[in-house]
XYZ file of C-alpha atoms in Angstrom:
380
model
C 137.315 12.824 149.141
C 137.633 9.059 149.114
C 141.399 7.312 148.809
C 141.766 3.804 147.312
C 144.896 2.091 149.328
C 143.856 -1.290 148.505
C 145.460 -2.395 145.218
C 146.920 -5.704 146.367
C 143.423 -6.661 146.765
C 141.672 -5.289 143.349
C 143.213 -2.759 141.083
C 140.689 -0.606 138.777
C 140.364 -1.607 135.367
C 142.318 0.341 132.779
C 140.064 2.174 130.498
C 142.048 -0.311 127.094
C 140.872 -2.857 128.938
C 137.189 -1.927 129.359
C 137.234 -1.051 125.908
C 138.830 -4.612 124.710
C 136.094 -6.458 127.145
C 133.376 -4.438 125.447
C 134.216 -4.973 122.044
C 134.866 -8.888 122.687
C 131.217 -9.017 124.852
C 129.559 -7.438 121.388
C 130.695 -10.650 119.377
C 129.179 -13.812 118.914
C 131.008 -17.183 118.525
C 131.857 -19.537 121.257
C 135.945 -20.238 120.814
C 135.577 -23.709 120.494
C 133.488 -23.468 117.519
C 134.824 -23.882 114.175
C 132.444 -21.932 112.087
C 133.568 -18.616 110.981
C 132.202 -16.775 114.486
C 133.921 -19.443 116.356
C 137.048 -18.993 114.277
C 137.343 -15.277 114.929
C 136.906 -15.482 118.693
C 139.577 -18.278 119.154
C 142.135 -15.594 117.186
C 141.217 -13.253 119.476
C 141.970 -15.545 122.608
C 145.000 -16.846 121.088
C 146.414 -13.154 120.453
C 145.743 -12.410 123.995
C 147.600 -15.630 124.981
C 150.679 -14.388 122.718
C 150.249 -11.198 124.393
C 150.294 -12.669 127.823
C 153.370 -14.975 127.127
C 155.511 -12.502 125.581
C 155.029 -10.234 128.948
C 155.778 -13.473 131.233
C 158.553 -14.624 129.110
C 157.192 -18.199 128.194
C 156.098 -20.234 125.294
C 152.173 -19.405 124.266
C 151.405 -22.943 124.481
C 152.256 -22.866 128.201
C 149.534 -19.843 129.016
C 146.707 -22.134 130.371
C 143.464 -19.606 131.473
C 141.614 -20.415 134.455
C 139.112 -18.422 136.297
C 140.887 -16.986 138.772
C 144.459 -17.197 140.241
C 142.947 -19.290 143.519
C 141.915 -21.686 140.611
C 145.358 -21.386 139.011
C 147.304 -22.178 142.487
C 144.927 -25.326 142.963
C 145.500 -26.867 139.657
C 149.210 -26.587 140.448
C 149.405 -27.912 144.119
C 146.760 -30.695 143.654
C 148.291 -31.536 139.430
C 151.742 -31.497 140.794
C 150.805 -33.627 143.622
C 148.776 -36.175 141.990
C 151.391 -36.323 139.221
C 153.806 -38.355 141.428
C 153.803 -41.006 144.091
C 155.919 -38.647 145.957
C 154.330 -37.516 149.524
C 156.024 -34.282 150.633
C 155.084 -30.712 149.674
C 156.891 -27.536 151.094
C 155.490 -24.340 150.877
C 156.651 -21.254 152.679
C 154.839 -20.829 155.846
C 153.693 -17.104 154.287
C 151.866 -18.091 151.252
C 148.364 -17.032 150.291
C 145.465 -19.319 151.495
C 145.201 -20.071 147.911
C 148.356 -22.335 148.415
C 148.609 -23.324 151.595
C 144.482 -24.508 151.903
C 144.707 -26.769 148.677
C 148.229 -28.055 150.471
C 146.157 -28.919 154.066
C 143.529 -30.665 152.160
C 146.342 -32.837 150.151
C 147.130 -33.731 153.509
C 143.672 -34.135 155.290
C 142.683 -36.279 152.031
C 145.319 -37.579 150.169
C 148.040 -38.547 152.634
C 150.474 -36.038 151.869
C 153.061 -34.500 154.636
C 153.618 -30.830 154.537
C 156.459 -28.997 155.295
C 156.371 -25.252 155.579
C 159.747 -23.223 154.976
C 159.931 -20.606 158.025
C 160.833 -17.004 157.340
C 162.959 -14.281 158.790
C 161.772 -11.099 161.084
C 161.681 -9.193 157.321
C 159.390 -11.879 155.971
C 162.231 -13.664 153.662
C 162.230 -17.817 153.302
C 164.703 -19.496 155.195
C 166.719 -21.294 152.400
C 169.521 -22.771 154.432
C 166.088 -24.471 156.128
C 165.178 -25.479 152.784
C 168.660 -26.986 151.519
C 168.574 -28.823 155.216
C 165.447 -30.427 154.479
C 166.187 -31.461 150.593
C 169.307 -32.791 151.812
C 167.361 -35.099 154.141
C 164.443 -35.765 151.942
C 164.643 -34.727 148.324
C 163.489 -38.280 147.097
C 160.345 -38.213 148.747
C 159.510 -34.205 147.956
C 156.566 -33.828 145.329
C 157.193 -30.246 144.667
C 157.722 -26.864 146.520
C 155.745 -23.855 146.567
C 156.867 -20.256 147.019
C 155.339 -16.762 146.257
C 157.220 -14.787 144.540
C 156.332 -11.526 146.783
C 154.071 -11.993 150.029
C 150.332 -10.245 149.431
C 150.487 -8.708 152.801
C 153.988 -7.315 153.402
C 155.077 -7.053 149.826
C 158.367 -9.013 150.546
C 159.724 -9.975 147.603
C 161.335 -13.907 147.585
C 164.545 -15.309 146.426
C 162.522 -17.751 144.035
C 165.727 -17.935 141.358
C 167.830 -19.646 144.508
C 164.531 -21.890 145.321
C 164.628 -23.343 141.977
C 168.111 -23.503 141.810
C 168.622 -25.816 145.216
C 165.350 -27.557 143.855
C 167.101 -28.900 140.865
C 164.734 -31.457 139.498
C 161.883 -31.060 141.926
C 158.927 -28.945 140.704
C 158.496 -25.451 141.673
C 155.742 -23.414 141.922
C 155.387 -19.720 142.250
C 152.253 -17.567 142.616
C 153.277 -14.582 141.358
C 149.756 -13.155 141.531
C 151.140 -9.850 143.085
C 154.641 -9.095 141.155
C 153.137 -9.845 137.601
C 153.547 -6.471 135.790
C 155.003 -4.647 139.302
C 158.415 -5.878 139.130
C 160.683 -7.759 136.331
C 159.398 -11.435 136.066
C 160.394 -13.736 133.621
C 159.267 -17.892 133.956
C 161.709 -19.056 131.605
C 165.067 -17.324 133.485
C 163.214 -18.517 136.566
C 163.179 -22.002 135.662
C 159.882 -22.857 137.114
C 157.429 -25.597 136.547
C 154.396 -23.889 137.228
C 153.469 -19.999 137.904
C 150.291 -18.372 138.768
C 149.048 -14.835 137.629
C 145.636 -12.963 137.925
C 144.012 -10.400 135.651
C 142.382 -7.973 138.499
C 145.441 -7.801 139.940
C 147.301 -5.796 136.896
C 144.321 -3.511 135.491
C 141.538 -6.485 134.003
C 138.982 -7.856 135.270
C 137.832 -9.923 138.037
C 137.190 -13.522 137.502
C 140.471 -14.440 134.855
C 143.713 -15.739 136.229
C 146.325 -18.295 134.256
C 148.670 -20.826 135.398
C 151.789 -20.735 133.416
C 152.706 -24.238 132.849
C 155.867 -26.235 131.438
C 155.227 -27.049 127.917
C 156.589 -30.756 128.463
C 154.681 -31.188 131.950
C 151.379 -32.568 131.745
C 149.461 -32.560 135.101
C 145.971 -34.438 136.128
C 142.875 -31.599 135.484
C 140.792 -30.468 137.998
C 137.753 -30.092 135.698
C 137.042 -32.485 133.266
C 134.699 -31.498 130.086
C 135.680 -30.267 126.685
C 139.289 -30.498 126.867
C 139.915 -27.349 126.700
C 143.396 -25.477 127.414
C 145.411 -28.963 127.236
C 142.928 -30.711 128.680
C 143.854 -29.813 131.970
C 141.170 -26.491 132.183
C 137.907 -27.674 130.266
C 134.996 -25.132 130.054
C 134.348 -22.702 127.361
C 136.896 -19.752 127.423
C 136.162 -16.419 128.637
C 137.151 -14.203 125.688
C 135.991 -11.276 126.825
C 137.958 -11.370 129.926
C 140.689 -13.122 128.494
C 140.874 -10.551 126.082
C 140.688 -7.319 128.371
C 143.228 -9.475 130.408
C 145.881 -9.251 128.020
C 144.945 -5.550 126.781
C 145.623 -4.571 130.371
C 149.101 -6.324 130.207
C 149.901 -5.193 127.068
C 149.259 -1.225 127.765
C 151.228 -1.805 131.314
C 150.128 1.467 132.639
C 151.550 0.319 136.103
C 154.527 3.128 137.005
C 156.592 1.456 139.588
C 158.865 4.148 140.310
C 156.018 6.754 140.854
C 153.984 3.962 143.243
C 157.118 3.389 145.551
C 157.560 7.207 145.799
C 154.050 7.597 146.846
C 154.761 4.322 149.554
C 157.870 5.995 150.998
C 155.913 9.264 151.032
C 153.200 7.822 153.027
C 155.461 5.262 155.225
C 157.440 8.453 156.238
C 154.574 10.732 157.450
C 153.564 7.353 159.122
C 156.795 7.334 161.152
C 156.614 11.026 161.996
C 152.796 11.369 163.129
C 153.205 7.555 165.124
C 156.957 6.916 166.012
C 155.788 3.721 167.794
C 154.494 2.248 164.084
C 156.588 -0.494 162.854
C 156.673 -1.225 158.753
C 156.868 -5.092 158.624
C 159.158 -6.434 156.373
C 160.909 -2.865 155.919
C 164.626 -4.487 155.758
C 163.720 -6.707 153.016
C 163.017 -6.274 148.810
C 159.520 -5.072 148.450
C 156.835 -4.532 145.930
C 156.651 -0.821 145.311
C 153.332 -0.542 146.350
C 152.545 -2.482 149.561
C 152.791 -1.013 152.832
C 152.062 -2.831 156.073
C 152.228 -1.081 159.282
C 151.744 -1.956 162.798
C 150.191 0.369 165.660
C 150.936 -1.142 168.739
C 147.593 -1.045 171.005
C 145.119 -0.900 168.484
C 142.659 -3.536 167.142
C 143.476 -3.818 163.441
C 139.588 -4.422 162.113
C 138.730 -1.150 164.061
C 140.992 0.698 162.219
C 139.923 -0.394 159.286
C 136.251 0.759 159.781
C 137.499 3.607 161.228
C 139.862 4.497 158.377
C 136.818 3.346 156.316
C 134.297 6.060 157.916
C 137.026 8.825 156.659
C 136.857 7.445 153.484
C 139.868 5.698 153.461
C 140.160 2.123 152.020
C 142.564 -0.238 153.120
C 142.689 -3.854 154.546
C 144.121 -5.863 157.565
C 145.748 -8.333 155.489
C 144.703 -10.992 157.672
C 141.741 -13.556 157.231
C 138.189 -13.219 158.235
C 136.393 -16.424 158.980
C 132.563 -15.973 159.883
C 132.772 -12.347 161.027
C 135.686 -13.869 163.329
C 139.186 -11.454 163.124
C 141.674 -13.922 163.273
C 145.612 -12.570 163.733
C 147.676 -12.575 160.241
C 149.542 -16.123 159.690
C 152.222 -14.034 157.839
C 152.941 -11.803 160.895
C 153.298 -14.535 163.047
C 155.709 -16.321 161.147
C 157.451 -13.165 160.863
C 157.681 -13.322 164.918
C 155.092 -10.819 165.830
C 152.651 -11.844 168.746
C 149.149 -12.737 168.210
C 148.373 -9.360 169.627
C 150.429 -7.035 167.576
C 149.611 -9.560 164.432
C 145.918 -8.171 165.252
C 147.323 -4.469 165.084
C 148.423 -3.854 161.476
C 146.892 -2.339 158.508
C 147.734 -2.917 154.711
C 147.647 0.254 152.744
C 148.396 -0.750 149.031
C 149.331 1.961 146.391
C 149.065 1.915 142.597
C 149.302 4.001 139.388
C 145.979 5.981 139.821
C 146.836 6.909 143.595
C 148.540 10.531 143.848
C 150.610 12.480 146.539
C 146.901 14.439 147.499
C 145.780 10.655 148.313
C 149.086 10.472 150.564
C 148.365 13.688 152.220
C 144.550 12.847 152.818
C 145.378 9.736 154.600
C 147.963 11.069 156.541
C 145.828 13.834 157.823
C 143.213 11.443 158.960
C 145.259 8.534 160.487
C 146.310 10.390 163.512
C 142.866 10.972 164.828
C 141.955 7.537 164.019
C 144.758 5.436 165.667
C 143.688 7.484 168.807
C 140.225 6.741 168.575
C 141.523 3.259 167.830
C 143.706 3.190 171.171
C 140.985 4.423 173.127
C 138.203 1.898 171.938
C 141.046 -0.940 172.502
C 141.723 0.277 175.711
C 137.943 0.431 176.931
C 137.245 -3.345 175.509
C 140.527 -4.326 177.500
C 138.545 -3.343 180.710
Protein backbone atom coordinates (compact mmCIF):
# COMPACT_ATOMS: atom_id res chain seq x y z
CA UNK A 1 0.00 0.00 0.00
CA UNK A 2 1.23 3.50 -0.86
CA UNK A 3 -0.30 6.59 0.76
CA UNK A 4 0.21 10.13 -0.55
CA UNK A 5 -0.17 12.77 2.18
CA UNK A 6 1.63 15.68 0.55
CA UNK A 7 -1.20 17.42 -1.31
CA UNK A 8 0.00 20.84 -0.14
CA UNK A 9 3.14 20.30 -2.25
CA UNK A 10 1.22 19.17 -5.31
CA UNK A 11 -1.99 17.28 -5.84
CA UNK A 12 -2.91 14.72 -8.53
CA UNK A 13 -4.33 16.13 -11.75
CA UNK A 14 -8.05 15.58 -12.13
CA UNK A 15 -9.03 13.37 -15.05
CA UNK A 16 -11.07 16.24 -16.50
CA UNK A 17 -7.94 18.41 -16.52
CA UNK A 18 -5.87 15.69 -18.17
CA UNK A 19 -8.53 15.23 -20.87
CA UNK A 20 -8.72 18.99 -21.48
CA UNK A 21 -4.94 19.23 -21.70
CA UNK A 22 -4.68 16.32 -24.13
CA UNK A 23 -7.31 17.86 -26.39
CA UNK A 24 -5.51 21.21 -26.36
CA UNK A 25 -2.13 19.60 -27.04
CA UNK A 26 -3.57 18.19 -30.26
CA UNK A 27 -4.68 21.62 -31.47
CA UNK A 28 -2.41 23.70 -33.68
CA UNK A 29 -2.18 27.45 -33.27
CA UNK A 30 -0.28 30.14 -31.39
CA UNK A 31 -2.92 32.11 -29.45
CA UNK A 32 -1.28 35.36 -30.58
CA UNK A 33 -1.62 34.48 -34.28
CA UNK A 34 -4.44 36.04 -36.30
CA UNK A 35 -5.21 33.11 -38.58
CA UNK A 36 -7.97 30.57 -37.99
CA UNK A 37 -5.89 28.18 -35.91
CA UNK A 38 -4.51 31.00 -33.77
CA UNK A 39 -7.94 32.50 -33.15
CA UNK A 40 -9.32 29.09 -32.16
CA UNK A 41 -6.58 28.59 -29.58
CA UNK A 42 -7.03 32.18 -28.37
CA UNK A 43 -10.73 31.47 -27.81
CA UNK A 44 -9.83 28.46 -25.68
CA UNK A 45 -7.48 30.62 -23.59
CA UNK A 46 -10.06 33.38 -23.13
CA UNK A 47 -12.78 30.87 -22.21
CA UNK A 48 -10.39 29.46 -19.60
CA UNK A 49 -9.59 32.96 -18.33
CA UNK A 50 -13.31 33.62 -17.86
CA UNK A 51 -13.81 30.38 -15.91
CA UNK A 52 -10.98 31.21 -13.53
CA UNK A 53 -12.22 34.78 -13.15
CA UNK A 54 -15.66 33.51 -12.18
CA UNK A 55 -14.16 31.13 -9.63
CA UNK A 56 -12.01 33.80 -7.96
CA UNK A 57 -14.64 36.56 -8.37
CA UNK A 58 -12.74 39.04 -10.50
CA UNK A 59 -12.90 40.46 -14.01
CA UNK A 60 -11.46 38.25 -16.75
CA UNK A 61 -9.12 41.11 -17.71
CA UNK A 62 -7.65 40.91 -14.19
CA UNK A 63 -6.36 37.35 -14.73
CA UNK A 64 -2.73 37.36 -15.90
CA UNK A 65 -1.34 33.91 -16.65
CA UNK A 66 2.17 33.08 -15.43
CA UNK A 67 4.45 30.05 -15.42
CA UNK A 68 3.92 29.41 -11.69
CA UNK A 69 2.70 30.83 -8.42
CA UNK A 70 6.29 31.82 -7.67
CA UNK A 71 6.45 33.93 -10.83
CA UNK A 72 3.14 35.59 -9.94
CA UNK A 73 4.42 36.40 -6.44
CA UNK A 74 7.61 37.88 -7.86
CA UNK A 75 5.70 39.93 -10.42
CA UNK A 76 3.42 41.30 -7.70
CA UNK A 77 6.08 42.11 -5.10
CA UNK A 78 8.58 43.65 -7.50
CA UNK A 79 5.98 45.26 -9.73
CA UNK A 80 4.08 46.97 -6.93
CA UNK A 81 7.37 48.15 -5.40
CA UNK A 82 8.64 49.56 -8.70
CA UNK A 83 5.29 51.22 -9.30
CA UNK A 84 6.00 53.79 -6.57
CA UNK A 85 8.90 55.72 -5.08
CA UNK A 86 8.05 54.51 -1.56
CA UNK A 87 10.58 52.13 -0.03
CA UNK A 88 8.94 50.17 2.81
CA UNK A 89 7.63 46.64 2.18
CA UNK A 90 5.53 44.88 4.83
CA UNK A 91 5.10 41.10 4.76
CA UNK A 92 4.14 38.51 7.34
CA UNK A 93 6.94 36.56 9.00
CA UNK A 94 5.42 33.28 7.78
CA UNK A 95 5.26 33.99 4.04
CA UNK A 96 6.34 31.43 1.46
CA UNK A 97 9.85 32.03 0.14
CA UNK A 98 8.26 33.06 -3.18
CA UNK A 99 7.27 36.26 -1.33
CA UNK A 100 10.07 36.53 1.23
CA UNK A 101 12.92 36.08 -1.24
CA UNK A 102 11.88 38.77 -3.77
CA UNK A 103 11.26 41.12 -0.84
CA UNK A 104 14.77 40.47 0.49
CA UNK A 105 16.12 40.89 -3.05
CA UNK A 106 14.56 44.34 -3.22
CA UNK A 107 16.23 45.19 0.10
CA UNK A 108 19.62 44.12 -1.22
CA UNK A 109 19.37 45.57 -4.73
CA UNK A 110 16.75 48.33 -4.75
CA UNK A 111 17.14 50.01 -1.36
CA UNK A 112 13.89 48.68 0.09
CA UNK A 113 13.23 48.38 3.80
CA UNK A 114 11.47 45.20 4.92
CA UNK A 115 9.20 45.00 7.97
CA UNK A 116 7.84 41.60 8.99
CA UNK A 117 4.54 41.22 10.84
CA UNK A 118 4.94 38.76 13.75
CA UNK A 119 2.48 35.97 14.48
CA UNK A 120 1.11 34.55 17.71
CA UNK A 121 1.65 30.99 18.94
CA UNK A 122 -1.26 29.79 16.79
CA UNK A 123 0.32 31.26 13.66
CA UNK A 124 -2.06 34.20 13.11
CA UNK A 125 -0.58 37.60 12.28
CA UNK A 126 -0.54 40.41 14.86
CA UNK A 127 -2.97 43.02 13.53
CA UNK A 128 -2.11 45.45 16.34
CA UNK A 129 1.51 45.42 15.18
CA UNK A 130 0.37 46.21 11.65
CA UNK A 131 -1.84 49.07 12.88
CA UNK A 132 1.07 50.53 14.85
CA UNK A 133 3.45 50.41 11.88
CA UNK A 134 0.90 52.04 9.60
CA UNK A 135 0.15 54.73 12.16
CA UNK A 136 3.83 55.64 12.26
CA UNK A 137 4.93 55.10 8.65
CA UNK A 138 1.92 54.97 6.34
CA UNK A 139 3.32 57.53 3.89
CA UNK A 140 6.47 55.39 3.34
CA UNK A 141 4.83 52.04 2.61
CA UNK A 142 4.92 50.71 -0.96
CA UNK A 143 2.97 47.51 -0.40
CA UNK A 144 1.78 44.89 2.05
CA UNK A 145 1.81 41.14 1.33
CA UNK A 146 0.09 38.62 3.59
CA UNK A 147 -0.74 35.07 2.52
CA UNK A 148 -4.34 33.86 2.72
CA UNK A 149 -3.32 30.62 4.41
CA UNK A 150 0.03 29.23 5.44
CA UNK A 151 1.49 26.41 3.40
CA UNK A 152 3.07 24.66 6.41
CA UNK A 153 0.36 24.92 9.07
CA UNK A 154 -2.77 25.71 7.04
CA UNK A 155 -3.58 28.64 9.33
CA UNK A 156 -5.89 31.13 7.61
CA UNK A 157 -5.01 34.81 7.94
CA UNK A 158 -7.40 37.78 8.46
CA UNK A 159 -6.94 39.26 4.99
CA UNK A 160 -10.12 41.35 5.03
CA UNK A 161 -8.88 43.10 8.18
CA UNK A 162 -5.44 43.64 6.64
CA UNK A 163 -7.02 45.33 3.60
CA UNK A 164 -9.22 47.48 5.83
CA UNK A 165 -6.23 48.60 7.91
CA UNK A 166 -4.15 49.23 4.77
CA UNK A 167 -6.63 51.64 3.21
CA UNK A 168 -5.14 52.87 -0.06
CA UNK A 169 -1.86 50.97 0.39
CA UNK A 170 -1.64 48.12 -2.18
CA UNK A 171 -2.16 44.68 -0.62
CA UNK A 172 -1.04 41.45 -2.29
CA UNK A 173 -2.16 38.03 -1.10
CA UNK A 174 -0.59 34.66 -1.91
CA UNK A 175 -3.70 32.47 -2.05
CA UNK A 176 -2.05 29.44 -3.65
CA UNK A 177 -3.03 27.04 -0.85
CA UNK A 178 -6.53 28.45 -0.30
CA UNK A 179 -7.88 28.63 -3.86
CA UNK A 180 -10.84 26.21 -4.35
CA UNK A 181 -10.47 24.88 -0.77
CA UNK A 182 -12.16 27.68 1.16
CA UNK A 183 -14.39 30.59 0.08
CA UNK A 184 -12.25 33.17 -1.70
CA UNK A 185 -13.32 36.38 -3.44
CA UNK A 186 -10.82 38.80 -4.93
CA UNK A 187 -13.53 41.44 -5.25
CA UNK A 188 -14.90 41.13 -1.73
CA UNK A 189 -11.46 41.15 -0.13
CA UNK A 190 -10.61 44.38 -1.93
CA UNK A 191 -7.09 43.30 -2.85
CA UNK A 192 -4.77 44.91 -5.39
CA UNK A 193 -3.21 41.55 -6.31
CA UNK A 194 -3.57 37.84 -5.61
CA UNK A 195 -1.59 34.74 -6.56
CA UNK A 196 -3.04 31.32 -7.48
CA UNK A 197 -1.50 28.17 -8.97
CA UNK A 198 -2.71 25.24 -11.09
CA UNK A 199 -1.02 22.24 -9.53
CA UNK A 200 -2.54 22.82 -6.08
CA UNK A 201 -6.10 22.52 -7.40
CA UNK A 202 -6.01 19.45 -9.64
CA UNK A 203 -4.45 21.21 -12.63
CA UNK A 204 -1.00 20.80 -14.20
CA UNK A 205 2.38 21.88 -12.94
CA UNK A 206 3.92 24.99 -14.47
CA UNK A 207 0.89 27.27 -14.69
CA UNK A 208 -0.23 30.01 -12.31
CA UNK A 209 -1.97 33.34 -12.39
CA UNK A 210 -1.56 36.81 -10.97
CA UNK A 211 -4.92 38.43 -10.31
CA UNK A 212 -4.29 42.17 -10.67
CA UNK A 213 -6.77 45.02 -10.48
CA UNK A 214 -7.62 46.27 -13.94
CA UNK A 215 -6.72 49.87 -13.06
CA UNK A 216 -3.29 48.87 -11.70
CA UNK A 217 -0.37 48.73 -14.11
CA UNK A 218 2.97 47.40 -12.92
CA UNK A 219 6.36 47.09 -14.64
CA UNK A 220 6.98 43.78 -16.39
CA UNK A 221 9.46 41.12 -15.32
CA UNK A 222 9.45 39.61 -18.81
CA UNK A 223 9.56 41.80 -21.91
CA UNK A 224 8.75 40.68 -25.44
CA UNK A 225 5.50 40.32 -27.34
CA UNK A 226 3.40 42.24 -24.85
CA UNK A 227 1.06 39.41 -23.89
CA UNK A 228 -0.99 39.53 -20.68
CA UNK A 229 -1.48 43.30 -20.41
CA UNK A 230 2.20 43.78 -21.33
CA UNK A 231 3.07 42.49 -17.86
CA UNK A 232 4.03 38.92 -18.76
CA UNK A 233 5.30 38.53 -22.32
CA UNK A 234 5.68 35.08 -23.82
CA UNK A 235 3.65 32.63 -25.87
CA UNK A 236 0.70 31.55 -23.77
CA UNK A 237 0.78 27.94 -22.58
CA UNK A 238 -2.67 27.15 -23.90
CA UNK A 239 -2.80 23.42 -22.94
CA UNK A 240 -1.88 24.15 -19.31
CA UNK A 241 -4.21 27.16 -19.13
CA UNK A 242 -7.12 25.13 -20.47
CA UNK A 243 -6.36 22.27 -18.05
CA UNK A 244 -6.05 24.70 -15.12
CA UNK A 245 -9.49 26.11 -15.90
CA UNK A 246 -10.99 22.64 -16.35
CA UNK A 247 -9.79 21.63 -12.88
CA UNK A 248 -11.15 24.85 -11.36
CA UNK A 249 -14.51 24.52 -13.11
CA UNK A 250 -14.88 20.88 -12.03
CA UNK A 251 -14.27 21.89 -8.40
CA UNK A 252 -13.92 18.32 -7.18
CA UNK A 253 -12.37 19.28 -3.86
CA UNK A 254 -14.55 18.05 -0.98
CA UNK A 255 -13.67 20.28 1.97
CA UNK A 256 -15.86 18.45 4.50
CA UNK A 257 -14.42 15.06 3.58
CA UNK A 258 -10.84 16.33 3.68
CA UNK A 259 -11.33 18.07 7.03
CA UNK A 260 -12.83 14.89 8.47
CA UNK A 261 -9.82 12.87 7.34
CA UNK A 262 -7.43 15.41 8.85
CA UNK A 263 -9.31 15.41 12.16
CA UNK A 264 -9.40 11.61 12.22
CA UNK A 265 -5.67 11.51 11.62
CA UNK A 266 -4.86 14.11 14.27
CA UNK A 267 -6.99 12.30 16.85
CA UNK A 268 -5.13 9.08 16.10
CA UNK A 269 -1.72 10.74 16.34
CA UNK A 270 -2.49 12.30 19.74
CA UNK A 271 -3.87 9.01 21.02
CA UNK A 272 -0.71 7.20 19.97
CA UNK A 273 1.71 9.98 20.96
CA UNK A 274 0.26 12.22 23.71
CA UNK A 275 3.39 14.38 23.58
CA UNK A 276 2.77 15.28 19.92
CA UNK A 277 1.80 18.92 19.31
CA UNK A 278 -0.51 19.98 16.46
CA UNK A 279 0.78 23.36 15.34
CA UNK A 280 -1.86 26.01 14.67
CA UNK A 281 -4.70 23.89 16.05
CA UNK A 282 -6.14 26.84 17.96
CA UNK A 283 -6.61 28.90 14.79
CA UNK A 284 -8.86 28.63 11.75
CA UNK A 285 -7.14 26.28 9.32
CA UNK A 286 -7.47 24.91 5.82
CA UNK A 287 -9.28 21.55 5.72
CA UNK A 288 -6.32 19.43 4.67
CA UNK A 289 -3.08 20.54 6.37
CA UNK A 290 -1.77 19.08 9.62
CA UNK A 291 1.62 20.16 10.97
CA UNK A 292 2.71 18.05 13.94
CA UNK A 293 5.75 18.30 16.21
CA UNK A 294 7.20 15.06 17.61
CA UNK A 295 9.60 16.12 20.39
CA UNK A 296 12.95 14.36 20.47
CA UNK A 297 13.01 13.52 16.75
CA UNK A 298 14.53 14.95 13.57
CA UNK A 299 11.96 15.70 10.89
CA UNK A 300 14.21 14.78 7.97
CA UNK A 301 14.77 11.34 9.51
CA UNK A 302 11.06 10.92 10.16
CA UNK A 303 10.25 11.84 6.57
CA UNK A 304 12.60 9.17 5.23
CA UNK A 305 11.29 6.60 7.69
CA UNK A 306 7.70 7.37 6.66
CA UNK A 307 8.74 7.15 3.03
CA UNK A 308 10.26 3.71 3.68
CA UNK A 309 6.81 2.69 4.88
CA UNK A 310 5.32 4.09 1.64
CA UNK A 311 3.74 7.17 3.23
CA UNK A 312 4.60 10.45 1.51
CA UNK A 313 4.63 13.59 3.68
CA UNK A 314 6.80 16.68 4.09
CA UNK A 315 9.04 18.42 6.59
CA UNK A 316 7.54 21.75 5.56
CA UNK A 317 10.98 23.32 5.97
CA UNK A 318 13.47 24.53 3.39
CA UNK A 319 16.35 22.31 2.38
CA UNK A 320 19.20 24.00 0.63
CA UNK A 321 22.20 22.12 -0.75
CA UNK A 322 21.25 19.09 1.36
CA UNK A 323 21.40 21.04 4.64
CA UNK A 324 18.22 20.79 6.68
CA UNK A 325 17.09 24.09 8.17
CA UNK A 326 14.48 24.82 10.82
CA UNK A 327 11.11 26.05 9.61
CA UNK A 328 10.93 29.85 9.69
CA UNK A 329 7.17 29.49 10.06
CA UNK A 330 7.34 27.38 13.21
CA UNK A 331 10.08 29.53 14.68
CA UNK A 332 7.95 32.63 14.07
CA UNK A 333 5.22 30.86 16.08
CA UNK A 334 7.62 30.54 19.01
CA UNK A 335 8.99 27.02 18.58
CA UNK A 336 12.66 26.54 19.34
CA UNK A 337 15.22 25.69 16.68
CA UNK A 338 15.17 22.07 17.89
CA UNK A 339 11.39 21.69 17.91
CA UNK A 340 11.14 23.40 14.53
CA UNK A 341 13.25 20.56 13.17
CA UNK A 342 11.07 17.90 14.82
CA UNK A 343 7.89 18.48 12.83
CA UNK A 344 6.16 16.88 9.85
CA UNK A 345 3.45 18.23 7.57
CA UNK A 346 0.73 15.82 6.49
CA UNK A 347 -1.61 17.24 3.86
CA UNK A 348 -4.78 15.52 2.69
CA UNK A 349 -6.73 15.75 -0.55
CA UNK A 350 -9.97 14.55 -2.07
CA UNK A 351 -8.34 11.35 -3.33
CA UNK A 352 -7.44 10.25 0.22
CA UNK A 353 -9.58 7.77 2.15
CA UNK A 354 -10.08 6.58 5.72
CA UNK A 355 -7.99 3.55 4.77
CA UNK A 356 -5.11 5.91 3.99
CA UNK A 357 -5.45 7.47 7.44
CA UNK A 358 -5.59 4.08 9.11
CA UNK A 359 -2.48 2.88 7.31
CA UNK A 360 -0.49 6.05 8.12
CA UNK A 361 -1.49 5.75 11.78
CA UNK A 362 -0.51 2.07 11.80
CA UNK A 363 3.09 2.78 10.78
CA UNK A 364 3.56 6.05 12.65
CA UNK A 365 4.28 4.70 16.19
CA UNK A 366 7.17 2.54 14.99
CA UNK A 367 8.50 5.40 12.85
CA UNK A 368 8.48 7.74 15.84
CA UNK A 369 10.25 5.19 18.07
CA UNK A 370 12.92 4.63 15.44
CA UNK A 371 13.24 8.39 14.98
CA UNK A 372 13.69 8.92 18.73
CA UNK A 373 16.32 6.18 18.86
CA UNK A 374 18.21 7.58 15.87
CA UNK A 375 18.17 11.09 17.33
CA UNK A 376 19.39 9.82 20.71
CA UNK A 377 22.32 8.04 19.04
CA UNK A 378 23.11 11.18 17.05
CA UNK A 379 23.35 13.29 20.22
CA UNK A 380 25.91 10.96 21.83
